[in-house]
Tab-separated table of C-alpha atoms (C1' of nucleotides) in Angstrom:
chain	number	residue	atom	x	y	z
O	1	UNK	CA	-0.012	-0.001	-0.009
O	2	UNK	CA	1.657	3.266	-1.146
O	3	UNK	CA	-0.056	5.891	0.925
O	4	UNK	CA	1.475	9.260	0.198
O	5	UNK	CA	2.797	10.022	3.620
O	6	UNK	CA	0.712	12.859	5.153
O	7	UNK	CA	3.645	15.266	5.039
O	8	UNK	CA	7.303	14.400	5.122
O	9	UNK	CA	8.876	15.243	8.499
O	10	UNK	CA	10.548	18.332	7.136
O	11	UNK	CA	9.824	20.811	9.878
O	12	UNK	CA	10.930	24.095	8.342
O	13	UNK	CA	14.454	22.817	7.978
O	14	UNK	CA	16.874	25.150	9.697
O	15	UNK	CA	17.997	27.899	7.392
O	16	UNK	CA	21.587	27.450	6.291
O	17	UNK	CA	23.993	29.297	8.516
O	18	UNK	CA	24.761	31.690	5.681
O	19	UNK	CA	21.369	33.275	5.895
O	20	UNK	CA	20.346	32.992	9.493
O	21	UNK	CA	22.274	36.137	10.415
O	22	UNK	CA	20.403	38.083	7.729
O	23	UNK	CA	17.634	40.046	9.454
O	24	UNK	CA	15.579	40.375	6.316
O	25	UNK	CA	15.653	36.674	5.573
O	26	UNK	CA	14.744	35.719	9.128
O	27	UNK	CA	11.972	38.316	9.171
O	28	UNK	CA	10.455	36.741	6.113
O	29	UNK	CA	10.663	33.279	7.580
O	30	UNK	CA	9.178	34.313	10.889
O	31	UNK	CA	6.437	36.302	9.154
O	32	UNK	CA	5.362	33.313	7.074
O	33	UNK	CA	5.298	31.054	10.122
O	34	UNK	CA	3.365	33.552	12.202
O	35	UNK	CA	0.807	34.257	9.505
O	36	UNK	CA	0.316	30.527	9.010
O	37	UNK	CA	-0.205	30.092	12.760
O	38	UNK	CA	-2.653	32.998	12.812
O	39	UNK	CA	-4.753	31.295	10.183
O	40	UNK	CA	-4.339	27.839	11.711
O	41	UNK	CA	-5.639	29.117	15.056
O	42	UNK	CA	-8.956	29.839	13.411
O	43	UNK	CA	-11.683	27.319	12.730
O	44	UNK	CA	-14.169	26.909	9.925
O	45	UNK	CA	-14.099	29.994	7.645
O	46	UNK	CA	-10.544	31.220	7.919
O	47	UNK	CA	-9.787	34.893	7.476
O	48	UNK	CA	-6.483	36.133	6.099
O	49	UNK	CA	-4.468	38.667	8.013
O	50	UNK	CA	-5.094	41.303	5.394
O	51	UNK	CA	-8.865	40.977	5.398
O	52	UNK	CA	-8.834	40.839	9.176
O	53	UNK	CA	-6.889	44.072	9.399
O	54	UNK	CA	-9.436	45.759	7.122
O	55	UNK	CA	-12.407	44.491	9.057
O	56	UNK	CA	-10.827	45.383	12.370
O	57	UNK	CA	-10.122	48.951	11.379
O	58	UNK	CA	-13.569	49.469	9.896
O	59	UNK	CA	-15.036	48.127	13.085
O	60	UNK	CA	-12.935	50.461	15.168
O	61	UNK	CA	-13.585	53.462	12.994
O	62	UNK	CA	-17.031	53.165	11.432
O	63	UNK	CA	-17.539	55.569	8.555
O	64	UNK	CA	-13.890	55.562	7.659
O	65	UNK	CA	-13.161	56.428	4.050
O	66	UNK	CA	-11.259	54.120	1.758
O	67	UNK	CA	-8.377	56.512	1.434
O	68	UNK	CA	-8.069	56.949	5.169
O	69	UNK	CA	-8.108	53.172	5.589
O	70	UNK	CA	-5.410	52.755	3.030
O	71	UNK	CA	-3.275	55.318	4.809
O	72	UNK	CA	-3.665	53.435	8.059
O	73	UNK	CA	-2.698	50.111	6.538
O	74	UNK	CA	-0.081	51.473	4.123
O	75	UNK	CA	-1.709	49.804	1.185
O	76	UNK	CA	-2.562	51.339	-2.192
O	77	UNK	CA	-6.083	52.591	-2.804
O	78	UNK	CA	-6.248	50.455	-5.951
O	79	UNK	CA	-5.639	47.323	-3.946
O	80	UNK	CA	-8.361	48.010	-1.416
O	81	UNK	CA	-11.074	47.922	-4.083
O	82	UNK	CA	-11.138	44.158	-4.744
O	83	UNK	CA	-10.674	43.531	-1.012
O	84	UNK	CA	-13.834	45.492	-0.228
O	85	UNK	CA	-15.679	43.893	-3.098
O	86	UNK	CA	-14.964	40.555	-1.536
O	87	UNK	CA	-16.043	41.743	1.906
O	88	UNK	CA	-19.290	43.026	0.427
O	89	UNK	CA	-19.851	39.819	-1.503
O	90	UNK	CA	-19.482	37.937	1.814
O	91	UNK	CA	-21.920	40.285	3.498
O	92	UNK	CA	-19.326	41.501	5.961
O	93	UNK	CA	-18.971	45.175	5.167
O	94	UNK	CA	-20.491	47.877	2.973
O	95	UNK	CA	-19.634	51.147	1.292
O	96	UNK	CA	-22.012	53.995	1.765
O	97	UNK	CA	-21.636	57.275	-0.115
O	98	UNK	CA	-20.446	60.031	2.158
O	99	UNK	CA	-23.007	62.782	2.746
O	100	UNK	CA	-20.363	65.475	3.003
O	101	UNK	CA	-18.086	64.449	0.153
O	102	UNK	CA	-19.709	62.823	-2.784
O	103	UNK	CA	-16.454	61.364	-4.000
O	104	UNK	CA	-15.795	59.223	-1.021
O	105	UNK	CA	-17.404	56.218	0.617
O	106	UNK	CA	-18.000	55.575	4.293
O	107	UNK	CA	-17.209	52.022	5.350
O	108	UNK	CA	-19.232	50.078	7.870
O	109	UNK	CA	-19.310	46.568	9.200
O	110	UNK	CA	-22.462	44.552	8.712
O	111	UNK	CA	-23.659	42.347	11.566
O	112	UNK	CA	-21.953	39.324	10.004
O	113	UNK	CA	-18.756	41.368	9.827
O	114	UNK	CA	-19.029	42.287	13.520
O	115	UNK	CA	-19.485	38.687	14.454
O	116	UNK	CA	-16.613	37.519	12.295
O	117	UNK	CA	-14.274	40.100	13.794
O	118	UNK	CA	-15.185	38.960	17.249
O	119	UNK	CA	-14.617	35.378	16.272
O	120	UNK	CA	-11.236	36.007	14.700
O	121	UNK	CA	-10.187	38.139	17.629
O	122	UNK	CA	-10.714	35.182	19.858
O	123	UNK	CA	-8.468	33.103	17.621
O	124	UNK	CA	-5.997	35.946	17.523
O	125	UNK	CA	-5.730	35.987	21.308
O	126	UNK	CA	-4.895	32.267	21.250
O	127	UNK	CA	-2.415	32.873	18.504
O	128	UNK	CA	-0.723	35.655	20.394
O	129	UNK	CA	-0.642	33.621	23.553
O	130	UNK	CA	1.224	30.904	21.645
O	131	UNK	CA	3.803	33.504	20.709
O	132	UNK	CA	4.132	34.669	24.262
O	133	UNK	CA	4.472	31.099	25.302
O	134	UNK	CA	7.385	30.809	22.913
O	135	UNK	CA	9.108	34.081	23.742
O	136	UNK	CA	7.854	35.168	27.090
O	137	UNK	CA	5.937	38.387	27.683
O	138	UNK	CA	8.962	40.652	28.101
O	139	UNK	CA	10.721	39.493	24.985
O	140	UNK	CA	7.526	39.643	23.001
O	141	UNK	CA	7.222	43.276	23.982
O	142	UNK	CA	10.836	43.916	23.054
O	143	UNK	CA	10.167	42.296	19.720
O	144	UNK	CA	7.238	44.576	19.003
O	145	UNK	CA	9.332	47.572	19.813
O	146	UNK	CA	12.134	46.473	17.524
O	147	UNK	CA	9.756	45.673	14.682
O	148	UNK	CA	8.246	49.128	14.999
O	149	UNK	CA	11.685	50.651	14.775
O	150	UNK	CA	12.572	48.548	11.768
O	151	UNK	CA	9.437	49.553	9.907
O	152	UNK	CA	10.795	53.062	9.946
O	153	UNK	CA	14.053	52.023	8.305
O	154	UNK	CA	12.926	53.856	5.188
O	155	UNK	CA	15.925	54.829	3.151
O	156	UNK	CA	17.068	57.631	5.468
O	157	UNK	CA	19.632	58.268	2.743
O	158	UNK	CA	22.644	56.003	3.279
O	159	UNK	CA	24.773	58.883	2.026
O	160	UNK	CA	24.073	62.174	3.734
O	161	UNK	CA	21.088	63.840	5.338
H	1	UNK	CA	3.379	75.921	-10.970
H	2	UNK	CA	1.786	72.586	-10.052
H	3	UNK	CA	4.685	70.282	-9.426
H	4	UNK	CA	3.442	66.946	-8.171
H	5	UNK	CA	5.099	66.964	-4.822
H	6	UNK	CA	8.013	64.444	-4.830
H	7	UNK	CA	6.127	62.175	-2.444
H	8	UNK	CA	3.508	63.242	0.099
H	9	UNK	CA	5.005	63.384	3.554
H	10	UNK	CA	3.464	60.065	4.489
H	11	UNK	CA	6.370	58.310	6.087
H	12	UNK	CA	4.898	54.891	6.654
H	13	UNK	CA	2.173	56.371	8.743
H	14	UNK	CA	2.123	54.777	12.135
H	15	UNK	CA	-0.023	51.672	12.219
H	16	UNK	CA	-3.266	52.223	14.042
H	17	UNK	CA	-2.948	51.261	17.661
H	18	UNK	CA	-5.315	48.375	17.062
H	19	UNK	CA	-2.737	46.533	14.990
H	20	UNK	CA	0.615	47.543	16.423
H	21	UNK	CA	0.345	44.945	19.147
H	22	UNK	CA	-0.190	42.222	16.609
H	23	UNK	CA	3.113	40.440	16.088
H	24	UNK	CA	2.209	39.139	12.643
H	25	UNK	CA	1.191	42.526	11.386
H	26	UNK	CA	4.287	44.212	12.724
H	27	UNK	CA	6.465	41.449	11.257
H	28	UNK	CA	4.993	42.055	7.837
H	29	UNK	CA	5.594	45.777	8.070
H	30	UNK	CA	9.141	45.374	9.281
H	31	UNK	CA	9.902	42.778	6.652
H	32	UNK	CA	8.711	44.982	3.838
H	33	UNK	CA	10.784	47.891	5.120
H	34	UNK	CA	13.873	45.765	5.627
H	35	UNK	CA	13.616	44.181	2.185
H	36	UNK	CA	13.193	47.580	0.642
H	37	UNK	CA	16.268	48.819	2.452
H	38	UNK	CA	18.277	45.781	1.349
H	39	UNK	CA	17.504	46.598	-2.271
H	40	UNK	CA	17.979	50.318	-1.796
H	41	UNK	CA	21.456	49.742	-0.399
H	42	UNK	CA	22.517	48.253	-3.717
H	43	UNK	CA	23.560	50.214	-6.773
H	44	UNK	CA	23.073	49.673	-10.484
H	45	UNK	CA	21.642	46.184	-11.096
H	46	UNK	CA	19.600	45.474	-7.993
H	47	UNK	CA	19.205	41.905	-6.795
H	48	UNK	CA	16.125	40.757	-4.939
H	49	UNK	CA	16.484	38.986	-1.597
H	50	UNK	CA	15.175	35.746	-3.136
H	51	UNK	CA	17.677	35.643	-5.977
H	52	UNK	CA	20.423	36.664	-3.643
H	53	UNK	CA	19.624	33.814	-1.301
H	54	UNK	CA	19.785	31.338	-4.136
H	55	UNK	CA	23.037	32.696	-5.488
H	56	UNK	CA	24.556	32.783	-2.024
H	57	UNK	CA	23.724	29.199	-1.280
H	58	UNK	CA	24.950	27.941	-4.608
H	59	UNK	CA	28.170	29.848	-4.060
H	60	UNK	CA	28.575	28.293	-0.623
H	61	UNK	CA	27.665	24.816	-1.756
H	62	UNK	CA	28.772	24.319	-5.378
H	63	UNK	CA	27.221	21.288	-6.986
H	64	UNK	CA	24.118	21.513	-4.839
H	65	UNK	CA	21.023	19.897	-6.335
H	66	UNK	CA	17.839	21.804	-6.914
H	67	UNK	CA	15.928	19.752	-4.397
H	68	UNK	CA	18.567	20.292	-1.721
H	69	UNK	CA	18.544	24.003	-2.414
H	70	UNK	CA	14.767	24.106	-2.096
H	71	UNK	CA	14.919	22.312	1.213
H	72	UNK	CA	17.439	24.827	2.496
H	73	UNK	CA	15.327	27.795	1.457
H	74	UNK	CA	11.947	26.198	2.215
H	75	UNK	CA	10.656	26.914	-1.258
H	76	UNK	CA	8.904	24.550	-3.644
H	77	UNK	CA	10.837	22.803	-6.331
H	78	UNK	CA	8.449	24.100	-8.926
H	79	UNK	CA	9.179	27.672	-7.965
H	80	UNK	CA	12.912	27.316	-8.216
H	81	UNK	CA	12.736	26.482	-11.903
H	82	UNK	CA	11.918	29.916	-13.268
H	83	UNK	CA	14.309	31.409	-10.789
H	84	UNK	CA	17.180	29.336	-12.127
H	85	UNK	CA	16.123	30.015	-15.666
H	86	UNK	CA	16.468	33.723	-14.997
H	87	UNK	CA	19.849	33.232	-13.348
H	88	UNK	CA	21.023	31.251	-16.319
H	89	UNK	CA	19.666	33.884	-18.733
H	90	UNK	CA	21.685	36.496	-16.883
H	91	UNK	CA	24.797	34.334	-17.044
H	92	UNK	CA	25.033	34.084	-13.263
H	93	UNK	CA	24.569	30.338	-12.618
H	94	UNK	CA	24.214	27.087	-14.514
H	95	UNK	CA	22.691	23.609	-14.128
H	96	UNK	CA	24.972	20.656	-14.893
H	97	UNK	CA	23.613	17.137	-14.990
H	98	UNK	CA	24.809	15.110	-12.049
H	99	UNK	CA	27.221	12.311	-12.910
H	100	UNK	CA	25.925	10.096	-10.115
H	101	UNK	CA	22.209	10.653	-10.449
H	102	UNK	CA	20.891	11.306	-13.888
H	103	UNK	CA	17.692	12.829	-12.524
H	104	UNK	CA	19.312	15.710	-10.730
H	105	UNK	CA	21.274	18.740	-11.657
H	106	UNK	CA	24.285	20.195	-9.945
H	107	UNK	CA	24.219	23.956	-9.588
H	108	UNK	CA	27.216	26.241	-9.953
H	109	UNK	CA	27.935	29.905	-10.078
H	110	UNK	CA	29.445	31.417	-13.185
H	111	UNK	CA	32.136	34.063	-12.774
H	112	UNK	CA	29.538	36.751	-13.242
H	113	UNK	CA	27.523	35.138	-10.474
H	114	UNK	CA	30.516	35.105	-8.134
H	115	UNK	CA	31.175	38.761	-8.762
H	116	UNK	CA	27.540	39.698	-8.264
H	117	UNK	CA	27.367	37.818	-4.953
H	118	UNK	CA	30.435	39.651	-3.736
H	119	UNK	CA	28.980	42.948	-4.779
H	120	UNK	CA	25.643	42.344	-3.130
H	121	UNK	CA	27.341	41.086	-0.002
H	122	UNK	CA	29.045	44.434	0.296
H	123	UNK	CA	25.686	46.166	0.065
H	124	UNK	CA	24.273	43.662	2.549
H	125	UNK	CA	26.899	44.602	5.091
H	126	UNK	CA	25.938	48.244	4.786
H	127	UNK	CA	22.303	47.294	5.054
H	128	UNK	CA	22.865	45.260	8.195
H	129	UNK	CA	24.994	47.971	9.739
H	130	UNK	CA	22.033	50.325	9.235
H	131	UNK	CA	19.908	47.915	11.199
H	132	UNK	CA	22.489	47.662	13.960
H	133	UNK	CA	22.615	51.449	14.013
H	134	UNK	CA	18.885	51.419	14.595
H	135	UNK	CA	18.727	48.679	17.206
H	136	UNK	CA	22.193	48.259	18.626
H	137	UNK	CA	24.225	45.100	18.329
H	138	UNK	CA	22.823	43.363	21.328
H	139	UNK	CA	19.174	43.935	20.437
H	140	UNK	CA	19.818	42.936	16.861
H	141	UNK	CA	21.141	39.626	18.133
H	142	UNK	CA	18.161	39.202	20.367
H	143	UNK	CA	15.965	39.948	17.421
H	144	UNK	CA	17.617	37.212	15.334
H	145	UNK	CA	17.142	34.739	18.126
H	146	UNK	CA	13.484	35.548	18.477
H	147	UNK	CA	12.844	35.375	14.780
H	148	UNK	CA	14.475	32.000	14.691
H	149	UNK	CA	12.184	30.829	17.452
H	150	UNK	CA	9.100	32.263	15.739
H	151	UNK	CA	9.939	30.479	12.490
H	152	UNK	CA	9.422	27.218	14.352
H	153	UNK	CA	5.950	28.207	15.501
H	154	UNK	CA	4.586	25.607	13.124
H	155	UNK	CA	1.189	24.458	14.312
H	156	UNK	CA	2.378	22.459	17.275
H	157	UNK	CA	-1.225	21.525	17.650
H	158	UNK	CA	-3.096	24.238	19.547
H	159	UNK	CA	-5.213	21.498	21.087
H	160	UNK	CA	-3.111	18.723	22.621
H	161	UNK	CA	0.282	17.295	21.921
F	1	DG	C1'	-14.024	80.095	-13.046
F	2	DC	C1'	-10.416	77.253	-13.953
F	3	DA	C1'	-6.367	74.739	-12.693
F	4	DT	C1'	-5.211	71.484	-9.298
F	5	DT	C1'	-5.896	67.992	-6.196
F	6	DT	C1'	-8.340	64.149	-4.135
F	7	DG	C1'	-11.240	59.710	-3.940
F	8	DA	C1'	-12.468	55.656	-6.084
F	9	DT	C1'	-11.972	52.696	-9.736
F	10	DT	C1'	-10.114	49.925	-13.787
F	11	DA	C1'	-6.455	47.708	-16.076
F	12	DT	C1'	-2.223	45.683	-15.887
F	13	DG	C1'	2.183	43.669	-14.464
F	14	DC	C1'	5.489	41.519	-11.377
F	15	DA	C1'	6.938	38.628	-7.529
F	16	DC	C1'	6.017	34.985	-4.462
F	17	DT	C1'	3.604	30.869	-2.942
F	18	DA	C1'	1.011	26.746	-3.699
F	19	DT	C1'	-0.861	22.466	-5.994
F	20	DA	C1'	-1.407	18.872	-9.295
F	21	DA	C1'	0.295	16.109	-12.913
F	22	DC	C1'	4.058	14.111	-15.525
F	23	DA	C1'	8.341	11.667	-17.318
F	24	DA	C1'	12.592	9.813	-16.356
F	25	DA	C1'	15.587	7.954	-13.047
F	26	DT	C1'	16.469	5.739	-8.777
F	27	DT	C1'	15.441	2.965	-4.702
F	28	DG	C1'	13.525	-0.618	-1.945
F	29	DC	C1'	12.143	-4.914	-1.105
F	30	DA	C1'	9.981	-9.396	-1.750
Y	1	DT	C1'	16.039	-9.688	-10.423
Y	2	DG	C1'	11.790	-7.311	-11.085
Y	3	DC	C1'	8.207	-4.357	-9.988
Y	4	DA	C1'	6.179	-1.003	-6.956
Y	5	DA	C1'	7.156	3.251	-4.833
Y	6	DT	C1'	9.771	7.361	-4.379
Y	7	DT	C1'	12.593	11.166	-5.980
Y	8	DT	C1'	13.984	14.894	-9.335
Y	9	DG	C1'	13.097	18.332	-12.275
Y	10	DT	C1'	9.586	20.265	-15.050
Y	11	DT	C1'	5.082	22.254	-16.854
Y	12	DA	C1'	0.785	24.279	-16.102
Y	13	DT	C1'	-2.073	26.729	-13.234
Y	14	DA	C1'	-4.085	29.510	-9.578
Y	15	DG	C1'	-4.200	32.783	-5.748
Y	16	DT	C1'	-2.253	36.558	-3.188
Y	17	DG	C1'	0.178	40.869	-2.342
Y	18	DC	C1'	2.100	44.899	-4.070
Y	19	DA	C1'	2.977	48.426	-7.582
Y	20	DT	C1'	1.920	51.819	-11.560
Y	21	DA	C1'	-0.672	54.460	-14.802
Y	22	DA	C1'	-4.896	56.187	-16.591
Y	23	DT	C1'	-9.620	57.667	-15.881
Y	24	DC	C1'	-13.808	60.040	-14.058
Y	25	DA	C1'	-16.223	62.641	-10.831
Y	26	DA	C1'	-16.057	65.661	-7.165
Y	27	DA	C1'	-13.943	69.003	-4.245
Y	28	DT	C1'	-10.507	72.750	-3.430
Y	29	DG	C1'	-7.688	76.861	-4.114
Y	30	DC	C1'	-6.730	80.856	-5.810
DNA sequence: GCATTTGATTATGCACTATAACAAATTGCA
DNA sequence: TGCAATTTGTTATAGTGCATAATCAAATGC
């Protein structure tokens, strides 16, 4: 009986020593693992980190415009459009024309969206607790601080100022 | 005079407080910034982190097979193919049929590949020094350690063991 | 009032990841 | 030894994330 083994025991083979001192490479690896865990901690209808971020922000700031949301998430306006279309299709959020600016839309969660956010948040707490379990609370906080600093790396001109 | 301002002063606007305590989200942000800086630290013909990783490993392990390389990098065999095609097209690396296993190829850097690796490594040192400048040596080391731990998060079964 | 800017959208492209299917070669074992 | 199973590289394909340019309507700034 062949039976394609359920998944070779290849547990994210250690990165070769050449690369494990490269911050960027390790960041990518960690990010993939953490995102996968975030999704894995959910049940039934899984929500991707990106969609979750959108839903969470809309829920926190009802009536937000698409542009404002894009600024918050550092994504391009053009890329938000299909995201919102999908959320609308799933009955999670809606666009409503602004009353004060006829160009822009106000974003709102629908009841199903509220419920989904609550559900994913529960999973997210489990997910984060798994991280704390791995790093400890203090180091997790240090990690967040460092990641925040790194996200400002923005080419501050390697040459002069 | 209109002059489309060179880039609105939107310096990676701070992530909304709702998300900045989310490790996954902050990892993604930091990773994007770090990758961008890695590329920005190079001159002339920029090399992406992915291609660089491939070239570096081939350089360190001449004769490596494609499968072995994929294992090291945790990428799928199918995705390495176009990558290698591109490297061959640019005259940076080649496949040579293995003498001991006629299924597999041995990978080698061409002189141009060697030179490119050396050049990018120089940029990489500058890039990493910019990170150290931001975090300090000790915290950078702590960061690497934590990222390594996180990359092993792999669903260790949230339920039981 | 008219030039400029802004908000949302469409179209498009690139990079990365993932899966399934396949042929040729190798391996394992009965 | 012979045949089933696995491995290697490949093709085809799909989904996701990010980016740019062009467009239209609406708002803003002299």
